[in-house]
Amino acid sequence: MINEKLEKAINEQINKEIFSSYLYLSMASYLADLGLSGFANWMRIQVQEEAAHAMGLYDYLIERGGSVELEAVAKPQTTWNNILHVFEATLEHEQFVTKSLNELADVADEVKDRAAASFLQWYINEQVEEESTAEDIINKLKLIDSDGNALFMLDKDMGARTFVAPVIG
Ligand code: OFO
């Protein structure tokens, strides 16, 4: 049976992952409104990734004999200043999630649940890639600046992204 404090903290993280998915879904619609279908596609894949992250924690909690207790999902922001602002907000959000996962792993350590700590390490490692990908896109957008052709090419690249279900744990 999983420790109650850890169960509560994992439930809170499930909510954050679902919110991430919801936030990126909102960003995808903003990007589609800008006519950037490739970027919108990229963000929609991100939506699926975040939903998979939430489900990984959901399944883990059940596997450990805990109970999933879903909370309300907050309304996400619906508009940004421009495309660069979208990815800066993405990076900021991922940094928030990284901090939250580190705190969650601290709870697992505190209650001496090594299995949970080991499981959560996958999520912490994943954040390195999540942050670095957002940084990479920000750098490209800064380089492109107002070059419409370069933005068109990048949008095409972003449109090629496909969903590969993450193997969690
Ligand atoms: Fe779930 O990795 Fe982003 O938030």
PDB file of C-alpha atoms and ligand atoms in Angstrom:
ATOM      1  CA  MET A   1       0.000   0.000   0.000  1.00  0.00           C
ATOM      2  CA  ILE A   2       1.352   3.379  -0.935  1.00  0.00           C
ATOM      3  CA  ASN A   3       1.958   6.057   1.703  1.00  0.00           C
ATOM      4  CA  GLU A   4      -0.943   8.543   1.898  1.00  0.00           C
ATOM      5  CA  LYS A   5       1.202  11.651   1.573  1.00  0.00           C
ATOM      6  CA  LEU A   6       2.841  10.225  -1.535  1.00  0.00           C
ATOM      7  CA  GLU A   7      -0.551   9.173  -2.936  1.00  0.00           C
ATOM      8  CA  LYS A   8      -1.811  12.755  -2.555  1.00  0.00           C
ATOM      9  CA  ALA A   9       1.326  14.198  -4.164  1.00  0.00           C
ATOM     10  CA  ILE A  10       1.050  11.807  -7.142  1.00  0.00           C
ATOM     11  CA  ASN A  11      -2.613  12.776  -7.554  1.00  0.00           C
ATOM     12  CA  GLU A  12      -1.551  16.430  -7.642  1.00  0.00           C
ATOM     13  CA  GLN A  13       1.058  15.625 -10.286  1.00  0.00           C
ATOM     14  CA  ILE A  14      -1.600  13.849 -12.397  1.00  0.00           C
ATOM     15  CA  ASN A  15      -3.569  17.093 -12.349  1.00  0.00           C
ATOM     16  CA  LYS A  16      -0.486  19.065 -13.437  1.00  0.00           C
ATOM     17  CA  GLU A  17       0.194  16.698 -16.335  1.00  0.00           C
ATOM     18  CA  ILE A  18      -3.441  16.928 -17.451  1.00  0.00           C
ATOM     19  CA  PHE A  19      -3.267  20.692 -17.151  1.00  0.00           C
ATOM     20  CA  SER A  20      -0.083  20.626 -19.289  1.00  0.00           C
ATOM     21  CA  SER A  21      -2.014  18.722 -21.929  1.00  0.00           C
ATOM     22  CA  TYR A  22      -4.877  21.231 -21.726  1.00  0.00           C
ATOM     23  CA  LEU A  23      -2.521  24.217 -21.900  1.00  0.00           C
ATOM     24  CA  TYR A  24      -0.800  22.809 -24.990  1.00  0.00           C
ATOM     25  CA  LEU A  25      -4.175  22.119 -26.584  1.00  0.00           C
ATOM     26  CA  SER A  26      -4.980  25.795 -26.086  1.00  0.00           C
ATOM     27  CA  MET A  27      -1.622  26.777 -27.585  1.00  0.00           C
ATOM     28  CA  ALA A  28      -2.265  24.461 -30.555  1.00  0.00           C
ATOM     29  CA  SER A  29      -5.484  26.286 -31.346  1.00  0.00           C
ATOM     30  CA  TYR A  30      -3.744  29.683 -31.049  1.00  0.00           C
ATOM     31  CA  LEU A  31      -1.019  28.466 -33.457  1.00  0.00           C
ATOM     32  CA  ALA A  32      -3.664  27.146 -35.871  1.00  0.00           C
ATOM     33  CA  ASP A  33      -5.337  30.576 -35.747  1.00  0.00           C
ATOM     34  CA  LEU A  34      -2.010  32.131 -36.785  1.00  0.00           C
ATOM     35  CA  GLY A  35      -2.042  29.846 -39.828  1.00  0.00           C
ATOM     36  CA  LEU A  36       0.950  27.855 -38.563  1.00  0.00           C
ATOM     37  CA  SER A  37      -0.388  24.355 -39.076  1.00  0.00           C
ATOM     38  CA  GLY A  38       3.029  22.705 -38.590  1.00  0.00           C
ATOM     39  CA  PHE A  39       3.563  24.330 -35.196  1.00  0.00           C
ATOM     40  CA  ALA A  40      -0.034  23.488 -34.289  1.00  0.00           C
ATOM     41  CA  ASN A  41       0.672  19.850 -35.204  1.00  0.00           C
ATOM     42  CA  TRP A  42       3.808  19.850 -33.039  1.00  0.00           C
ATOM     43  CA  MET A  43       1.823  21.196 -30.100  1.00  0.00           C
ATOM     44  CA  ARG A  44      -0.965  18.654 -30.596  1.00  0.00           C
ATOM     45  CA  ILE A  45       1.633  15.876 -30.297  1.00  0.00           C
ATOM     46  CA  GLN A  46       2.759  17.533 -27.077  1.00  0.00           C
ATOM     47  CA  VAL A  47      -0.860  17.295 -25.893  1.00  0.00           C
ATOM     48  CA  GLN A  48      -0.750  13.514 -26.400  1.00  0.00           C
ATOM     49  CA  GLU A  49       2.608  13.233 -24.637  1.00  0.00           C
ATOM     50  CA  GLU A  50       1.326  15.040 -21.584  1.00  0.00           C
ATOM     51  CA  ALA A  51      -1.803  12.890 -21.494  1.00  0.00           C
ATOM     52  CA  ALA A  52       0.481   9.826 -21.597  1.00  0.00           C
ATOM     53  CA  HIS A  53       2.517  11.253 -18.698  1.00  0.00           C
ATOM     54  CA  ALA A  54      -0.687  11.676 -16.684  1.00  0.00           C
ATOM     55  CA  MET A  55      -1.767   8.119 -17.493  1.00  0.00           C
ATOM     56  CA  GLY A  56       1.634   6.746 -16.469  1.00  0.00           C
ATOM     57  CA  LEU A  57       1.146   8.201 -12.983  1.00  0.00           C
ATOM     58  CA  TYR A  58      -2.514   7.116 -12.936  1.00  0.00           C
ATOM     59  CA  ASP A  59      -1.615   3.510 -13.732  1.00  0.00           C
ATOM     60  CA  TYR A  60       1.282   3.544 -11.284  1.00  0.00           C
ATOM     61  CA  LEU A  61      -0.929   4.710  -8.442  1.00  0.00           C
ATOM     62  CA  ILE A  62      -3.419   1.910  -9.143  1.00  0.00           C
ATOM     63  CA  GLU A  63      -0.624  -0.647  -9.450  1.00  0.00           C
ATOM     64  CA  ARG A  64       0.641   0.410  -6.022  1.00  0.00           C
ATOM     65  CA  GLY A  65      -2.771   0.009  -4.413  1.00  0.00           C
ATOM     66  CA  GLY A  66      -3.440   3.747  -4.215  1.00  0.00           C
ATOM     67  CA  SER A  67      -6.572   5.600  -5.303  1.00  0.00           C
ATOM     68  CA  VAL A  68      -6.731   8.076  -8.130  1.00  0.00           C
ATOM     69  CA  GLU A  69      -8.649  11.186  -7.172  1.00  0.00           C
ATOM     70  CA  LEU A  70      -9.114  13.588 -10.030  1.00  0.00           C
ATOM     71  CA  GLU A  71      -9.473  17.293  -9.363  1.00  0.00           C
ATOM     72  CA  ALA A  72     -10.831  20.118 -11.529  1.00  0.00           C
ATOM     73  CA  VAL A  73      -8.551  21.203 -14.350  1.00  0.00           C
ATOM     74  CA  ALA A  74      -7.858  24.953 -14.458  1.00  0.00           C
ATOM     75  CA  LYS A  75      -8.787  27.033 -17.498  1.00  0.00           C
ATOM     76  CA  PRO A  76      -5.634  27.538 -19.554  1.00  0.00           C
ATOM     77  CA  GLN A  77      -4.466  30.809 -21.057  1.00  0.00           C
ATOM     78  CA  THR A  78      -6.009  31.238 -24.505  1.00  0.00           C
ATOM     79  CA  THR A  79      -3.920  33.918 -26.157  1.00  0.00           C
ATOM     80  CA  TRP A  80      -0.267  34.927 -26.405  1.00  0.00           C
ATOM     81  CA  ASN A  81       1.561  37.917 -27.933  1.00  0.00           C
ATOM     82  CA  ASN A  82       3.146  35.935 -30.786  1.00  0.00           C
ATOM     83  CA  ILE A  83       4.690  32.573 -31.623  1.00  0.00           C
ATOM     84  CA  LEU A  84       7.905  33.269 -29.686  1.00  0.00           C
ATOM     85  CA  HIS A  85       5.825  34.072 -26.620  1.00  0.00           C
ATOM     86  CA  VAL A  86       4.064  30.683 -26.939  1.00  0.00           C
ATOM     87  CA  PHE A  87       7.360  28.810 -26.707  1.00  0.00           C
ATOM     88  CA  GLU A  88       8.710  31.025 -23.936  1.00  0.00           C
ATOM     89  CA  ALA A  89       5.533  30.216 -22.005  1.00  0.00           C
ATOM     90  CA  THR A  90       6.067  26.512 -22.821  1.00  0.00           C
ATOM     91  CA  LEU A  91       9.591  26.620 -21.399  1.00  0.00           C
ATOM     92  CA  GLU A  92       8.397  28.432 -18.297  1.00  0.00           C
ATOM     93  CA  HIS A  93       5.666  25.849 -17.803  1.00  0.00           C
ATOM     94  CA  GLU A  94       8.092  22.948 -18.242  1.00  0.00           C
ATOM     95  CA  GLN A  95      10.408  24.502 -15.638  1.00  0.00           C
ATOM     96  CA  PHE A  96       7.446  24.633 -13.266  1.00  0.00           C
ATOM     97  CA  VAL A  97       6.713  20.943 -13.961  1.00  0.00           C
ATOM     98  CA  THR A  98      10.375  20.021 -13.389  1.00  0.00           C
ATOM     99  CA  LYS A  99      10.285  21.736 -10.002  1.00  0.00           C
ATOM    100  CA  SER A 100       7.061  19.939  -9.134  1.00  0.00           C
ATOM    101  CA  LEU A 101       8.498  16.537 -10.095  1.00  0.00           C
ATOM    102  CA  ASN A 102      11.628  17.173  -8.043  1.00  0.00           C
ATOM    103  CA  GLU A 103       9.422  17.974  -5.057  1.00  0.00           C
ATOM    104  CA  LEU A 104       7.387  14.831  -5.702  1.00  0.00           C
ATOM    105  CA  ALA A 105      10.575  12.753  -5.720  1.00  0.00           C
ATOM    106  CA  ASP A 106      11.514  14.429  -2.401  1.00  0.00           C
ATOM    107  CA  VAL A 107       8.235  13.124  -0.943  1.00  0.00           C
ATOM    108  CA  ALA A 108       9.070   9.597  -2.184  1.00  0.00           C
ATOM    109  CA  ASP A 109      12.491   9.917  -0.489  1.00  0.00           C
ATOM    110  CA  GLU A 110      10.938  11.284   2.678  1.00  0.00           C
ATOM    111  CA  VAL A 111       8.594   8.289   3.040  1.00  0.00           C
ATOM    112  CA  LYS A 112      11.444   5.965   1.992  1.00  0.00           C
ATOM    113  CA  ASP A 113       9.590   4.610  -1.029  1.00  0.00           C
ATOM    114  CA  ARG A 114      12.507   3.644  -3.240  1.00  0.00           C
ATOM    115  CA  ALA A 115      10.331   1.995  -5.889  1.00  0.00           C
ATOM    116  CA  ALA A 116       8.377   5.237  -6.360  1.00  0.00           C
ATOM    117  CA  ALA A 117      11.572   7.299  -6.364  1.00  0.00           C
ATOM    118  CA  SER A 118      12.977   5.055  -9.069  1.00  0.00           C
ATOM    119  CA  PHE A 119       9.746   5.262 -11.108  1.00  0.00           C
ATOM    120  CA  LEU A 120       9.671   9.053 -10.822  1.00  0.00           C
ATOM    121  CA  GLN A 121      13.250   9.307 -12.044  1.00  0.00           C
ATOM    122  CA  TRP A 122      11.961   8.602 -15.580  1.00  0.00           C
ATOM    123  CA  TYR A 123       9.788  11.725 -15.365  1.00  0.00           C
ATOM    124  CA  ILE A 124      12.662  13.835 -14.050  1.00  0.00           C
ATOM    125  CA  ASN A 125      14.959  12.678 -16.850  1.00  0.00           C
ATOM    126  CA  GLU A 126      12.227  13.360 -19.398  1.00  0.00           C
ATOM    127  CA  GLN A 127      12.075  16.976 -18.231  1.00  0.00           C
ATOM    128  CA  VAL A 128      15.666  17.543 -19.383  1.00  0.00           C
ATOM    129  CA  GLU A 129      14.528  16.806 -22.929  1.00  0.00           C
ATOM    130  CA  GLU A 130      11.288  18.776 -22.565  1.00  0.00           C
ATOM    131  CA  GLU A 131      13.122  21.911 -21.462  1.00  0.00           C
ATOM    132  CA  SER A 132      15.890  21.542 -23.998  1.00  0.00           C
ATOM    133  CA  THR A 133      13.408  21.083 -26.878  1.00  0.00           C
ATOM    134  CA  ALA A 134      11.523  24.251 -25.900  1.00  0.00           C
ATOM    135  CA  GLU A 135      14.844  26.152 -25.641  1.00  0.00           C
ATOM    136  CA  ASP A 136      15.883  24.893 -29.052  1.00  0.00           C
ATOM    137  CA  ILE A 137      12.649  26.118 -30.660  1.00  0.00           C
ATOM    138  CA  ILE A 138      12.989  29.509 -28.910  1.00  0.00           C
ATOM    139  CA  ASN A 139      16.543  29.876 -30.270  1.00  0.00           C
ATOM    140  CA  LYS A 140      15.409  29.037 -33.789  1.00  0.00           C
ATOM    141  CA  LEU A 141      12.524  31.508 -33.594  1.00  0.00           C
ATOM    142  CA  LYS A 142      14.913  34.226 -32.408  1.00  0.00           C
ATOM    143  CA  LEU A 143      17.283  33.495 -35.290  1.00  0.00           C
ATOM    144  CA  ILE A 144      14.414  33.581 -37.775  1.00  0.00           C
ATOM    145  CA  ASP A 145      13.118  36.871 -36.359  1.00  0.00           C
ATOM    146  CA  SER A 146      10.919  38.306 -39.097  1.00  0.00           C
ATOM    147  CA  ASP A 147      12.169  36.128 -41.986  1.00  0.00           C
ATOM    148  CA  GLY A 148       8.883  34.741 -43.379  1.00  0.00           C
ATOM    149  CA  ASN A 149      10.574  32.139 -45.604  1.00  0.00           C
ATOM    150  CA  ALA A 150      12.555  30.698 -42.711  1.00  0.00           C
ATOM    151  CA  LEU A 151       9.412  30.562 -40.575  1.00  0.00           C
ATOM    152  CA  PHE A 152       7.609  28.762 -43.396  1.00  0.00           C
ATOM    153  CA  MET A 153      10.415  26.156 -43.544  1.00  0.00           C
ATOM    154  CA  LEU A 154      10.422  25.670 -39.772  1.00  0.00           C
ATOM    155  CA  ASP A 155       6.639  25.303 -39.776  1.00  0.00           C
ATOM    156  CA  LYS A 156       7.053  22.551 -42.357  1.00  0.00           C
ATOM    157  CA  ASP A 157       9.579  20.744 -40.115  1.00  0.00           C
ATOM    158  CA  MET A 158       7.305  21.040 -37.102  1.00  0.00           C
ATOM    159  CA  GLY A 159       4.501  19.530 -39.172  1.00  0.00           C
ATOM    160  CA  ALA A 160       6.501  16.331 -39.638  1.00  0.00           C
ATOM    161  CA  ARG A 161       6.402  15.412 -35.955  1.00  0.00           C
ATOM    162  CA  THR A 162       4.421  12.263 -35.199  1.00  0.00           C
ATOM    163  CA  PHE A 163       3.319  10.786 -31.896  1.00  0.00           C
ATOM    164  CA  VAL A 164       5.352   7.969 -30.455  1.00  0.00           C
ATOM    165  CA  ALA A 165       3.872   6.714 -27.205  1.00  0.00           C
ATOM    166  CA  PRO A 166       6.492   7.112 -24.464  1.00  0.00           C
ATOM    167  CA  VAL A 167       7.634   3.976 -22.670  1.00  0.00           C
ATOM    168  CA  ILE A 168       7.352   5.140 -19.074  1.00  0.00           C
ATOM    169  CA  GLY A 169       9.252   3.750 -16.119  1.00  0.00           C
TER     170      GLY A 169
HETATM  171 FE1  OFO B   1       4.869  15.984 -18.613  1.00  0.00          FE
HETATM  172  O1  OFO B   1       6.353  16.710 -19.386  1.00  0.00           O
HETATM  173 FE2  OFO B   1       5.890  18.401 -20.008  1.00  0.00          FE
HETATM  174  O2  OFO B   1       4.970  18.990 -18.607  1.00  0.00           O
END
